[in-house]
XYZ file of C-alpha atoms in Angstrom:
778
model
C -56.949 -94.542 -29.420
C -54.022 -96.390 -27.948
C -52.546 -96.727 -31.377
C -53.229 -92.905 -32.598
C -51.136 -91.578 -29.638
C -48.384 -94.482 -30.595
C -48.358 -92.866 -33.914
C -48.148 -89.270 -32.995
C -45.364 -90.166 -30.134
C -43.494 -91.730 -33.567
C -43.313 -88.826 -35.642
C -42.472 -86.548 -32.736
C -39.588 -88.773 -32.248
C -38.437 -88.909 -35.854
C -38.834 -85.396 -36.464
C -36.720 -84.935 -33.745
C -34.078 -86.773 -35.143
C -34.426 -85.377 -38.208
C -33.341 -82.215 -36.828
C -30.523 -83.521 -34.972
C -29.651 -84.940 -38.309
C -28.577 -81.539 -39.733
C -27.043 -79.962 -36.881
C -23.611 -79.178 -37.579
C -21.399 -81.540 -35.709
C -19.106 -79.518 -33.479
C -15.238 -80.276 -34.374
C -12.467 -79.992 -32.396
C -9.317 -78.846 -33.865
C -5.899 -78.471 -32.312
C -3.028 -75.960 -32.947
C 0.609 -75.031 -32.603
C 1.010 -71.920 -34.506
C -0.181 -68.640 -35.183
C -1.551 -70.050 -38.999
C -2.972 -72.988 -37.998
C -4.930 -70.899 -35.641
C -5.722 -67.976 -37.718
C -6.911 -71.212 -40.193
C -8.984 -72.685 -37.545
C -10.624 -69.446 -36.355
C -11.972 -68.608 -39.987
C -13.303 -72.010 -40.469
C -14.837 -72.196 -37.218
C -18.718 -72.624 -36.752
C -21.127 -72.878 -33.345
C -19.937 -75.140 -30.868
C -16.449 -75.914 -32.109
C -13.589 -76.260 -30.110
C -9.860 -74.703 -30.987
C -7.270 -76.025 -28.941
C -3.768 -74.584 -28.571
C -1.455 -77.165 -27.921
C 0.365 -77.043 -24.982
C 3.687 -74.778 -24.882
C 4.752 -71.491 -25.319
C 3.711 -68.990 -28.468
C 5.941 -65.904 -28.241
C 4.775 -62.401 -30.277
C 1.068 -64.275 -30.625
C -1.449 -61.986 -31.619
C -4.996 -63.780 -31.608
C -7.614 -61.933 -33.668
C -10.589 -64.148 -31.870
C -13.320 -63.271 -34.627
C -16.431 -65.303 -35.055
C -20.023 -65.768 -34.510
C -21.360 -68.695 -32.433
C -24.794 -69.135 -30.256
C -25.945 -68.914 -26.784
C -26.098 -72.726 -26.676
C -23.047 -73.424 -28.972
C -20.437 -71.049 -28.282
C -16.963 -70.926 -29.969
C -13.784 -71.928 -27.579
C -10.455 -71.244 -27.820
C -9.085 -73.191 -24.927
C -5.569 -74.431 -23.507
C -4.421 -77.997 -23.799
C -4.099 -78.063 -20.201
C -5.079 -74.793 -18.709
C -2.137 -73.335 -17.755
C 0.224 -74.787 -19.762
C -0.249 -72.334 -22.909
C 1.935 -69.356 -21.916
C 1.469 -66.309 -24.494
C 4.426 -64.528 -24.101
C 6.407 -61.853 -25.880
C 4.304 -59.078 -27.815
C 0.960 -60.494 -27.737
C -1.980 -60.166 -26.946
C -6.000 -61.099 -27.477
C -9.046 -59.474 -29.244
C -12.357 -60.457 -29.711
C -14.959 -59.688 -32.657
C -18.110 -61.383 -33.169
C -20.798 -62.761 -30.547
C -20.540 -66.334 -28.112
C -17.100 -66.548 -28.363
C -15.122 -68.208 -24.624
C -11.109 -68.379 -24.187
C -10.098 -70.502 -21.277
C -6.698 -71.428 -19.556
C -4.208 -68.662 -21.237
C -1.165 -67.520 -19.249
C -0.014 -63.897 -20.130
C 3.691 -64.097 -19.064
C 7.239 -62.369 -19.757
C 5.655 -59.975 -22.292
C 3.572 -57.078 -23.472
C 0.698 -56.275 -24.888
C 2.000 -53.989 -28.516
C -1.429 -52.347 -28.602
C -3.556 -50.436 -26.111
C -4.900 -53.827 -24.153
C -3.268 -57.173 -23.212
C -7.202 -58.325 -23.884
C -9.717 -56.106 -26.021
C -13.343 -56.831 -26.555
C -12.876 -55.371 -29.731
C -10.748 -55.722 -33.004
C -10.333 -51.996 -34.560
C -9.946 -51.234 -38.348
C -8.554 -47.773 -39.782
C -10.672 -48.006 -42.421
C -13.462 -49.855 -41.452
C -15.871 -49.808 -38.486
C -14.672 -51.844 -35.301
C -15.402 -55.344 -35.000
C -17.395 -55.454 -31.463
C -17.602 -58.424 -29.198
C -21.027 -59.139 -27.592
C -21.581 -62.118 -24.960
C -17.539 -63.175 -25.099
C -16.375 -64.562 -22.087
C -12.772 -64.869 -20.839
C -12.444 -67.288 -17.981
C -9.770 -69.294 -16.436
C -6.986 -67.337 -17.282
C -4.138 -65.934 -15.610
C -2.586 -62.245 -16.460
C 1.073 -61.589 -14.721
C 3.445 -59.032 -15.030
C 2.798 -58.351 -18.019
C 3.782 -54.641 -18.256
C 4.876 -52.304 -20.871
C 8.915 -51.640 -20.752
C 7.940 -47.622 -20.134
C 5.912 -46.837 -16.630
C 3.874 -43.765 -18.716
C 3.057 -46.096 -21.665
C -0.390 -46.663 -20.835
C -2.547 -49.382 -21.405
C -4.807 -51.978 -20.046
C -4.945 -55.822 -19.141
C -8.276 -56.154 -19.974
C -10.593 -53.550 -22.056
C -14.483 -54.262 -22.479
C -16.294 -53.298 -25.027
C -19.544 -54.306 -26.576
C -22.411 -55.707 -24.372
C -22.866 -58.538 -22.236
C -19.363 -59.622 -21.970
C -17.427 -61.571 -19.271
C -13.998 -61.731 -17.042
C -14.606 -64.720 -14.851
C -12.344 -67.345 -12.958
C -9.685 -65.603 -13.757
C -6.104 -64.333 -11.657
C -4.380 -60.853 -12.645
C -1.483 -59.499 -10.667
C 1.875 -57.388 -11.448
C 0.497 -54.119 -13.325
C 2.869 -51.245 -12.871
C 2.715 -49.314 -15.613
C 0.391 -46.746 -16.327
C -3.517 -47.486 -16.787
C -5.676 -49.238 -14.901
C -5.804 -53.095 -14.823
C -9.523 -53.289 -16.146
C -11.491 -50.716 -17.668
C -15.336 -50.909 -19.079
C -14.879 -48.551 -22.129
C -18.699 -47.262 -23.203
C -18.013 -44.644 -25.949
C -20.723 -45.814 -28.461
C -24.289 -46.816 -28.281
C -23.195 -50.114 -28.944
C -21.339 -50.450 -25.486
C -23.869 -48.717 -23.348
C -26.204 -50.686 -21.256
C -23.774 -53.393 -21.884
C -24.502 -55.514 -18.398
C -20.495 -57.018 -18.627
C -19.787 -59.467 -15.769
C -16.687 -59.486 -13.934
C -17.045 -62.144 -11.185
C -15.045 -64.545 -9.458
C -11.872 -63.309 -9.977
C -8.749 -62.770 -7.823
C -6.876 -59.516 -8.728
C -3.589 -60.227 -6.901
C -1.295 -57.692 -5.812
C -0.795 -54.262 -7.951
C 1.826 -52.531 -6.674
C 2.258 -49.009 -5.803
C 2.090 -47.037 -9.042
C 3.434 -43.807 -7.839
C 1.266 -41.359 -8.977
C -2.468 -41.818 -10.699
C -4.370 -44.043 -13.098
C -3.423 -47.122 -11.221
C -7.200 -48.140 -10.197
C -7.515 -52.433 -10.500
C -11.322 -51.531 -12.166
C -12.408 -48.629 -13.755
C -15.758 -48.508 -15.149
C -16.198 -45.389 -17.875
C -14.103 -42.097 -17.961
C -15.278 -38.719 -17.062
C -16.359 -37.941 -20.204
C -19.130 -40.715 -20.363
C -19.891 -40.756 -16.774
C -24.063 -39.846 -17.398
C -24.317 -42.725 -19.675
C -25.711 -46.165 -18.367
C -23.544 -49.206 -17.804
C -25.218 -51.678 -15.584
C -21.704 -53.597 -14.708
C -21.434 -56.449 -12.373
C -18.327 -56.830 -10.371
C -19.025 -59.541 -7.595
C -17.581 -61.834 -5.768
C -13.704 -61.234 -6.437
C -10.791 -61.236 -4.478
C -9.049 -57.889 -4.312
C -5.586 -58.782 -2.920
C -3.074 -55.959 -1.959
C -4.369 -53.704 -4.689
C -2.543 -50.636 -3.639
C -2.015 -49.162 -7.326
C -3.138 -45.995 -6.252
C -6.298 -44.116 -3.968
C -8.993 -45.805 -6.334
C -9.309 -49.724 -6.225
C -12.313 -49.549 -8.185
C -13.529 -45.894 -10.061
C -16.787 -46.611 -10.993
C -17.346 -43.867 -13.691
C -21.021 -44.931 -15.374
C -24.417 -45.236 -13.941
C -26.312 -48.341 -12.583
C -23.270 -50.287 -11.707
C -23.143 -52.876 -8.924
C -20.697 -54.078 -6.507
C -21.645 -57.033 -4.433
C -19.683 -60.078 -2.113
C -16.548 -58.514 -2.914
C -13.316 -59.081 -0.145
C -10.941 -56.139 -0.230
C -7.911 -56.928 1.471
C -4.821 -55.223 2.871
C -5.753 -53.035 -0.137
C -4.249 -49.701 -0.081
C -6.984 -47.726 -1.872
C -11.320 -47.512 -1.626
C -13.907 -48.520 -4.198
C -15.223 -44.948 -5.415
C -18.003 -43.614 -7.022
C -15.604 -41.292 -8.600
C -18.446 -40.026 -11.484
C -21.534 -41.747 -12.439
C -25.162 -42.222 -10.324
C -26.850 -45.295 -9.029
C -24.556 -47.639 -8.076
C -25.469 -50.091 -5.436
C -22.369 -51.523 -3.236
C -23.501 -54.147 -1.417
C -22.517 -56.983 0.722
C -18.545 -56.316 0.793
C -15.824 -57.077 3.138
C -13.512 -54.230 3.751
C -10.076 -55.542 5.420
C -7.554 -54.186 6.788
C -4.587 -54.789 9.614
C -4.993 -52.359 12.088
C -1.779 -50.322 11.474
C -1.849 -49.472 7.744
C -3.541 -46.179 7.254
C -3.641 -46.514 3.374
C -6.216 -49.237 3.511
C -9.274 -47.905 2.293
C -13.532 -48.479 2.459
C -15.805 -46.792 0.418
C -15.667 -42.974 -1.609
C -18.797 -41.417 -2.507
C -19.556 -38.993 -4.886
C -22.529 -38.115 -7.037
C -26.099 -38.969 -6.692
C -28.745 -41.860 -6.007
C -26.032 -44.460 -4.450
C -27.134 -47.134 -2.174
C -24.509 -48.669 0.274
C -25.688 -51.666 2.661
C -24.762 -54.825 4.020
C -21.161 -54.079 4.137
C -18.441 -55.006 6.262
C -15.095 -53.159 7.218
C -12.771 -54.673 9.928
C -9.644 -52.706 11.138
C -9.034 -49.884 9.063
C -7.167 -47.201 9.783
C -7.861 -45.367 6.761
C -8.704 -41.242 7.322
C -10.054 -39.023 4.875
C -10.192 -40.395 1.212
C -9.375 -43.671 2.761
C -12.118 -43.549 5.661
C -14.114 -46.359 5.802
C -17.010 -44.153 4.334
C -15.846 -40.999 3.069
C -18.792 -38.708 1.503
C -16.973 -36.474 -0.485
C -17.840 -32.746 -0.733
C -18.271 -31.447 -4.726
C -18.130 -28.306 -6.520
C -21.312 -26.347 -7.369
C -21.843 -26.904 -11.187
C -18.788 -28.956 -11.177
C -17.584 -30.145 -14.759
C -17.741 -33.608 -15.783
C -14.030 -34.517 -14.733
C -14.537 -33.021 -11.631
C -16.545 -33.418 -8.274
C -19.778 -33.236 -8.525
C -22.340 -33.299 -5.268
C -23.476 -36.007 -3.016
C -27.276 -35.984 -3.083
C -30.014 -38.866 -2.227
C -27.236 -41.616 -0.763
C -28.545 -43.888 1.372
C -26.128 -45.575 3.477
C -28.120 -48.647 5.445
C -27.212 -51.657 7.611
C -23.399 -51.413 7.402
C -21.435 -52.501 10.233
C -17.603 -51.249 11.123
C -15.596 -53.088 13.707
C -12.346 -51.165 14.993
C -12.032 -48.709 12.492
C -10.367 -45.190 13.605
C -12.729 -42.897 11.356
C -16.175 -44.970 10.367
C -17.803 -41.923 9.021
C -16.133 -39.155 7.181
C -18.400 -36.062 5.794
C -16.893 -32.889 3.746
C -13.913 -35.214 2.689
C -11.979 -32.856 0.355
C -13.046 -29.548 1.082
C -10.575 -27.249 0.412
C -12.534 -23.699 0.702
C -9.041 -22.519 2.713
C -7.559 -22.948 -0.393
C -9.429 -20.517 -2.663
C -6.522 -17.989 -2.961
C -3.953 -20.518 -4.799
C -6.856 -23.035 -7.101
C -8.850 -21.532 -9.641
C -12.979 -20.556 -8.297
C -13.723 -23.938 -10.332
C -12.152 -25.661 -8.022
C -13.423 -25.142 -5.028
C -15.322 -27.936 -3.224
C -17.709 -26.331 -1.150
C -21.075 -28.482 -1.844
C -22.136 -30.332 0.671
C -23.686 -34.076 0.617
C -27.847 -33.366 0.664
C -30.627 -35.376 0.856
C -28.444 -38.707 2.620
C -29.390 -41.216 4.876
C -27.645 -43.015 7.272
C -29.385 -45.422 9.093
C -29.684 -48.805 10.515
C -25.508 -49.087 10.844
C -23.330 -50.640 13.873
C -19.972 -49.550 14.908
C -18.239 -51.107 17.542
C -14.984 -49.564 19.107
C -12.425 -51.834 21.264
C -11.031 -48.102 22.070
C -12.999 -44.930 22.237
C -13.131 -42.314 19.373
C -13.269 -38.567 19.851
C -15.698 -38.556 16.827
C -17.646 -41.238 14.970
C -18.741 -38.523 12.456
C -15.763 -36.612 11.121
C -17.162 -33.126 9.770
C -14.732 -31.883 7.368
C -17.478 -29.668 6.662
C -20.700 -29.673 8.162
C -22.883 -32.805 7.425
C -26.401 -31.184 7.683
C -27.629 -31.981 4.923
C -27.313 -35.938 6.375
C -30.026 -37.887 8.216
C -28.931 -40.328 10.797
C -31.255 -42.771 12.147
C -31.151 -45.845 14.427
C -27.425 -45.962 14.301
C -25.951 -47.870 17.385
C -22.353 -47.598 18.360
C -20.116 -48.708 21.452
C -17.855 -46.170 21.805
C -16.144 -47.382 25.354
C -18.464 -45.074 27.281
C -16.837 -42.115 25.334
C -19.073 -39.317 24.339
C -19.727 -38.395 20.608
C -22.253 -35.851 18.724
C -25.095 -38.301 18.772
C -27.018 -36.268 15.983
C -29.866 -35.391 17.534
C -30.236 -38.893 18.612
C -29.754 -40.894 15.297
C -26.611 -42.051 16.764
C -27.144 -44.276 19.918
C -24.590 -45.408 22.614
C -24.804 -49.380 23.663
C -22.950 -51.754 25.122
C -22.039 -54.474 22.472
C -19.921 -57.803 22.612
C -18.221 -59.333 19.696
C -19.001 -62.678 18.503
C -15.841 -63.921 16.777
C -16.100 -66.423 13.481
C -12.480 -66.032 11.732
C -9.315 -63.918 12.653
C -10.780 -61.086 10.152
C -14.538 -61.156 11.148
C -16.188 -60.154 14.293
C -19.391 -59.207 14.447
C -21.023 -57.084 17.105
C -23.964 -58.598 19.444
C -26.215 -57.271 21.733
C -28.276 -54.296 20.084
C -30.874 -53.205 22.039
C -34.092 -54.667 21.699
C -36.042 -52.180 21.316
C -33.772 -50.300 18.510
C -35.708 -51.037 15.353
C -34.670 -51.104 11.866
C -35.644 -47.566 10.585
C -38.180 -48.127 7.124
C -37.321 -45.680 4.820
C -38.444 -45.266 1.235
C -37.475 -48.197 -0.818
C -35.688 -49.629 2.250
C -38.237 -52.962 1.721
C -35.717 -53.449 -1.839
C -33.026 -54.509 0.805
C -34.112 -58.583 1.000
C -30.928 -59.766 2.263
C -27.934 -59.225 4.461
C -24.030 -59.898 4.447
C -24.872 -63.616 5.119
C -27.560 -63.625 2.410
C -30.194 -64.124 5.072
C -33.655 -62.706 3.714
C -34.324 -59.681 5.819
C -38.103 -59.856 5.262
C -40.411 -59.362 8.565
C -36.611 -58.734 10.257
C -36.257 -55.692 12.119
C -32.061 -56.206 13.217
C -30.200 -53.443 12.226
C -25.991 -54.035 11.168
C -25.165 -55.877 8.201
C -25.820 -59.314 9.497
C -29.049 -60.598 11.183
C -28.856 -62.912 14.468
C -26.028 -64.459 16.048
C -26.049 -67.933 14.220
C -23.866 -67.089 10.956
C -21.475 -69.538 9.835
C -17.989 -68.884 9.120
C -18.408 -67.535 5.032
C -14.631 -68.006 4.552
C -14.205 -65.059 2.985
C -9.946 -65.285 2.487
C -9.834 -68.676 1.276
C -8.417 -67.942 -2.024
C -9.632 -71.432 -3.818
C -13.056 -69.640 -4.334
C -11.373 -66.718 -6.849
C -9.536 -66.954 -9.670
C -8.396 -70.139 -11.833
C -8.482 -73.566 -11.067
C -5.203 -74.171 -12.046
C -2.752 -71.292 -10.492
C -2.197 -70.079 -6.908
C 0.094 -67.005 -5.903
C 0.993 -68.879 -2.496
C 5.143 -68.854 -2.994
C 6.784 -71.686 -1.080
C 9.055 -70.835 1.460
C 12.530 -71.485 0.470
C 15.482 -71.566 2.956
C 17.984 -68.354 2.760
C 21.575 -69.121 0.879
C 24.252 -67.437 1.885
C 27.183 -66.997 -0.757
C 30.254 -66.010 0.527
C 32.250 -63.530 -1.804
C 36.322 -63.254 -1.544
C 37.438 -61.827 -5.115
C 35.759 -59.161 -7.314
C 35.313 -60.963 -10.062
C 32.905 -63.664 -8.303
C 30.649 -61.207 -7.058
C 28.241 -60.941 -10.113
C 28.315 -64.825 -10.673
C 27.382 -65.404 -7.016
C 24.648 -62.465 -7.395
C 23.757 -64.448 -10.440
C 23.361 -67.926 -8.834
C 21.303 -66.474 -6.184
C 17.935 -67.009 -5.767
C 15.550 -64.237 -4.220
C 15.932 -63.700 -0.712
C 19.457 -64.864 -0.638
C 22.475 -63.074 1.216
C 25.913 -62.364 -0.653
C 28.566 -62.258 2.171
C 31.703 -60.096 1.125
C 34.780 -61.379 3.075
C 37.074 -58.775 5.088
C 38.983 -56.768 2.408
C 39.057 -53.890 -0.474
C 37.675 -54.817 -3.595
C 37.918 -52.742 -7.018
C 35.276 -52.850 -10.112
C 35.175 -51.036 -13.704
C 32.072 -51.976 -14.572
C 28.108 -52.134 -13.007
C 27.108 -55.110 -10.985
C 23.385 -56.268 -12.333
C 20.914 -56.280 -9.457
C 17.589 -57.941 -11.170
C 16.365 -59.822 -7.840
C 15.807 -59.666 -4.154
C 19.204 -59.767 -2.435
C 21.086 -58.835 0.665
C 24.761 -57.731 0.333
C 26.566 -57.780 3.269
C 29.659 -57.343 4.789
C 30.739 -61.187 6.060
C 31.953 -60.119 9.504
C 32.118 -57.115 11.871
C 34.838 -55.362 10.024
C 33.380 -53.618 6.552
C 34.326 -54.959 3.486
C 35.286 -51.543 1.452
C 34.204 -51.546 -2.848
C 35.768 -49.187 -4.859
C 34.477 -48.169 -8.054
C 36.551 -46.862 -10.881
C 34.022 -47.499 -13.734
C 32.701 -44.955 -16.067
C 31.168 -41.630 -15.377
C 27.459 -41.311 -14.942
C 27.286 -45.413 -14.722
C 26.919 -46.705 -11.516
C 28.201 -49.536 -9.234
C 24.841 -51.193 -8.884
C 22.522 -50.820 -11.427
C 19.095 -51.520 -9.913
C 16.872 -53.007 -12.762
C 13.397 -54.037 -12.834
C 12.321 -56.132 -9.755
C 15.813 -55.575 -8.228
C 15.685 -55.104 -4.858
C 18.839 -54.748 -2.700
C 19.520 -54.677 0.930
C 23.029 -53.274 1.090
C 24.648 -53.475 5.051
C 27.981 -52.293 7.025
C 29.810 -51.839 3.785
C 32.319 -49.315 2.666
C 32.099 -47.464 -0.947
C 34.056 -44.915 -2.966
C 34.022 -43.980 -6.030
C 35.892 -41.589 -8.374
C 33.928 -38.520 -8.341
C 31.875 -39.049 -11.333
C 30.602 -42.356 -11.295
C 27.266 -43.294 -8.914
C 27.259 -45.743 -6.220
C 23.374 -47.115 -6.889
C 21.056 -46.063 -9.801
C 18.424 -46.940 -11.916
C 18.108 -47.821 -15.347
C 17.509 -45.201 -17.848
C 14.941 -46.632 -19.402
C 12.654 -49.669 -19.387
C 12.097 -49.929 -16.104
C 9.135 -52.166 -16.618
C 8.997 -53.583 -13.013
C 9.548 -51.823 -9.803
C 13.038 -51.711 -7.943
C 13.713 -51.563 -4.274
C 17.420 -50.225 -1.886
C 18.103 -50.362 1.741
C 21.219 -48.838 2.840
C 22.259 -49.268 6.657
C 25.728 -49.172 8.252
C 27.632 -47.840 5.403
C 29.652 -45.531 4.505
C 29.409 -43.805 0.868
C 31.946 -41.385 -0.134
C 33.359 -39.661 -3.663
C 30.507 -40.612 -5.968
C 28.977 -38.186 -8.032
C 25.035 -39.673 -7.058
C 25.107 -41.313 -4.015
C 21.265 -42.721 -5.471
C 19.978 -41.370 -9.112
C 16.784 -42.419 -10.250
C 15.778 -42.016 -13.570
C 11.976 -40.301 -15.075
C 9.648 -43.616 -15.122
C 11.555 -45.865 -12.327
C 9.808 -46.690 -9.216
C 10.459 -48.119 -5.681
C 7.707 -48.619 -3.312
C 10.512 -47.977 -0.632
C 13.888 -46.660 -0.416
C 15.951 -46.300 2.965
C 19.217 -45.077 4.567
C 19.727 -45.761 8.020
C 22.890 -45.412 10.027
C 24.979 -44.188 7.263
C 27.438 -41.864 6.681
C 27.887 -39.763 3.370
C 30.465 -37.939 2.339
C 32.372 -35.748 -0.243
C 29.860 -36.237 -2.969
C 29.170 -33.771 -5.464
C 25.223 -35.047 -5.462
C 22.900 -37.170 -2.317
C 19.736 -38.868 -3.363
C 17.630 -37.321 -6.168
C 14.461 -38.539 -7.236
C 13.200 -35.532 -9.293
C 13.252 -36.365 -12.922
C 9.107 -36.808 -13.265
C 8.999 -33.483 -14.395
C 5.877 -34.060 -16.218
C 3.754 -32.581 -13.715
C 0.836 -35.116 -14.167
C 1.109 -36.462 -10.160
C 3.868 -38.879 -10.988
C 6.697 -39.543 -8.488
C 9.566 -41.776 -7.858
C 9.156 -43.524 -4.562
C 6.392 -44.083 -2.419
C 8.682 -44.254 1.056
C 11.907 -42.166 1.117
C 13.289 -42.462 4.591
C 16.149 -41.289 5.838
C 17.237 -42.440 9.719
C 20.424 -41.821 11.821
C 22.492 -40.853 8.933
C 25.515 -37.890 8.583
C 25.623 -35.875 5.287
C 28.909 -34.146 5.205
C 29.981 -32.059 1.964
C 27.515 -33.327 -0.049
C 27.783 -29.908 -2.817
C 23.832 -30.409 -4.414
C 20.340 -32.685 -4.207
C 21.343 -33.734 -1.080
C 18.028 -34.933 -0.646
C 15.987 -34.338 -3.564
C 12.335 -35.979 -4.243
C 10.131 -34.021 -6.308
C 6.112 -34.544 -6.860
C 4.485 -32.564 -9.923
C 0.922 -31.437 -10.554
C -2.179 -30.425 -8.405
C -4.942 -33.524 -7.965
C -6.414 -33.707 -4.418
C -7.349 -37.466 -5.291
C -3.354 -38.280 -5.786
C -2.188 -37.953 -1.970
C 0.866 -40.069 -2.053
C 4.673 -39.557 -1.160
C 6.331 -40.074 2.156
C 9.276 -38.556 3.381
C 11.014 -38.838 6.557
C 14.037 -37.543 7.917
C 15.179 -38.276 11.485
C 17.820 -38.270 13.863
C 20.331 -37.463 11.367
C 23.163 -34.201 10.950
C 24.077 -32.041 7.618
C 27.245 -30.460 7.797
C 28.412 -27.919 5.165
C 26.280 -29.531 2.482
C 23.833 -27.559 -0.302
C 27.135 -25.016 -1.369
C 25.631 -25.785 -5.319
C 21.956 -26.050 -4.676
C 21.229 -23.782 -7.368
C 17.558 -23.046 -5.557
C 19.350 -22.621 -2.231
C 17.421 -24.762 -0.396
C 18.859 -28.052 1.026
C 15.888 -30.381 1.353
C 13.965 -30.328 -1.150
C 10.266 -32.480 -1.326
C 8.251 -30.215 -3.948
C 4.648 -31.437 -4.000
C 5.311 -34.567 -1.514
C 2.114 -34.894 0.792
C 3.458 -36.332 3.671
C 6.710 -35.053 5.556
C 8.108 -35.361 8.496
C 11.550 -33.107 9.289
C 12.409 -34.070 13.105
C 15.225 -34.064 15.341
C 18.197 -33.218 13.015
C 20.950 -31.417 13.222
C 21.968 -28.647 10.047
C 25.258 -26.978 10.777
C 26.943 -24.366 8.021
C 24.688 -25.613 5.074
C 25.505 -22.732 2.856
C 21.852 -22.249 2.090
C 18.662 -19.826 2.353
C 16.331 -22.648 3.454
C 16.823 -26.245 5.009
C 13.016 -27.014 3.584
C 10.014 -25.477 2.610
C 7.233 -27.305 3.908
C 3.072 -27.604 2.163
C 1.340 -26.333 5.382
C -1.908 -27.318 4.149
C -0.758 -31.177 3.130
C 1.171 -33.108 5.848
C 3.589 -31.370 5.784
C 5.745 -31.347 9.649
C 9.107 -30.592 11.125
C 9.677 -30.578 15.368
C 12.976 -30.411 17.447
C 15.571 -29.721 14.384
C 18.861 -27.892 15.547
C 19.685 -25.298 13.032
C 23.064 -23.360 13.205
C 24.682 -21.037 10.296
C 21.985 -23.299 7.986
C 19.360 -20.953 6.676
C 15.512 -21.791 8.074
C 12.635 -23.926 7.792
C 9.461 -22.208 6.194
C 6.548 -23.107 5.391
C 3.826 -22.094 3.045
C 0.423 -23.135 3.573
C -0.773 -23.360 0.007
C 1.997 -24.295 -2.758
C 0.934 -23.393 -6.141
C 1.141 -26.849 -8.199
C 0.367 -26.920 -11.855
C -3.275 -28.346 -12.517
C -3.194 -31.955 -14.155
C -6.195 -31.951 -15.888
């Protein structure tokens, strides 16, 4: 018997060894140019590793096609993660199965196609090669922008099924188009089960219009298709591109355990149904009203175990914003909210925790087509077992932009510091709670009265864990966290997200002051300076005949209290200061003088691949054709003029070339404070945003404490301050005297346009139109 067993075991061993001897041995091939890479890809077998040698690869178009297996994928990786730079006009496309890419750094360039990384290789005259079970991991895409802002692309585009973006860092997109999109046109891409996990989505600057999402899952016309995409364990840091950080536009997507940190937007179920939004953190700073939470549209979503802290956003950017829909809505508009559950969430120090009927526009029925009127209120929606804590009591816990009569409130507890509120038939219960601090951004309300037990609605048993992963079985606690013994989850430890080799933490550098005493030295000193340095111009007069290039963050100021004088004699329609990509200029305590036809400041006419910035203070500006000329497809997050005198200029501050009426504009914040404008003939302030889309809610204009005298003589529309379509306008404490115009301003009454304490003398009037007629964007 023992001999038989021995022979059997020996036979199995030999069979096993025999199998091993016929297995293809994996190879490692190191390449250093595109020809070698293409040959290695062509010859690759399952389990093979293709290694890109350390170095910079410019104009590198990678078409990675092949068929690995689940146990033996084909891998393309950097020799050393982070030491392989893909630059110039480059991209990476997948076609095949079980392919992995690791350790690449995309920078200093842009994709010549529609995506930087694409899970598909397209063909004009043959079927596309779709990727399945392919992965990008431990990679970086940084500032890889098209030269023109209106040139749309994606940095990662998913097709096929079971593909993955993981442990990567992606930041700096400024041009049109979501950073990441899951595209599901075609049966091969529905029910895809893609994974977007463990990534660090770094700052995405404000785009200045729509189509600036960080993640978009599907589109309007595929929104009823099943996707099953998982977005989990990611850090979204300062993702400010537009009002939607994530736009979910397909069915059955899940968003779990993500951290949204100081991101000026929301996670939005824009189209599609049956999302699960569980265990996410939304962290604000208690000041910025643009930091949002979750906005709900459509059917069947479950919003559970989420934590909202220090969010001051309202309306579209409320911690919970439930929108009104359009009856019989087309696919690309707003469906009614139905059959939604909002349960076991915690809100701490949020200005407007719950808003319902967001986006209702019944009052604008006289200027909008009937098909645009959002009058369908949320129905069959349950809000239960949530905890709200406020250090300062609010007038309303639930803001009803339209009646929340289709919403059932059950067993929600609120500490509102004794301020009374609508309790919705006892569904919101006042209580006195305490805060337990875990970190600077994570406080847990404790002390819910023992008699308040969790409501057990239909399918509530499927909410099996709390925010920290503790089991809810046989537990009746409410709020996002069970108990009081929670351990710090270190949600802002950046080492938990993104790559193993890259950090966006910048080292502090000492500011260096560079002194200029001769005109020809100024550009040389600007070129030599590092970001954050100061150029100090010695007292005296300086004449320039060509533009000075600003392409970094720099301060230019007079060296002493007396203002240096800069005279520009350069060609007509050229600027003294050319504000180029990444050129952010602070300009202080200087006299500027032009020749009546040239410009003081201007962006580039084209190829502004990145933002610029401008702050002008304590300055005297005269005799220019334009004080500031901003061209189409240029964008500055902030433009500020303060304590500055502008005199005898043909044109003032013009930001009005985004005339395609697609919701775009040239700056997010234009601030004019304590300035004087005298004899500025036209475009005194011209700040334009065209196109009606209620979800594009940007544009901020403040004009305060300033004087306007003898201005607007050549203004064709007879309006002094032009701000068509800008949503947030505040004109306050200004004096307008002897301006030959019909109107000082026309305010948009239905939006946040206000004026106060202004003095008007022989200058027309300030007009208010409740509903401006705007061109629809879609």
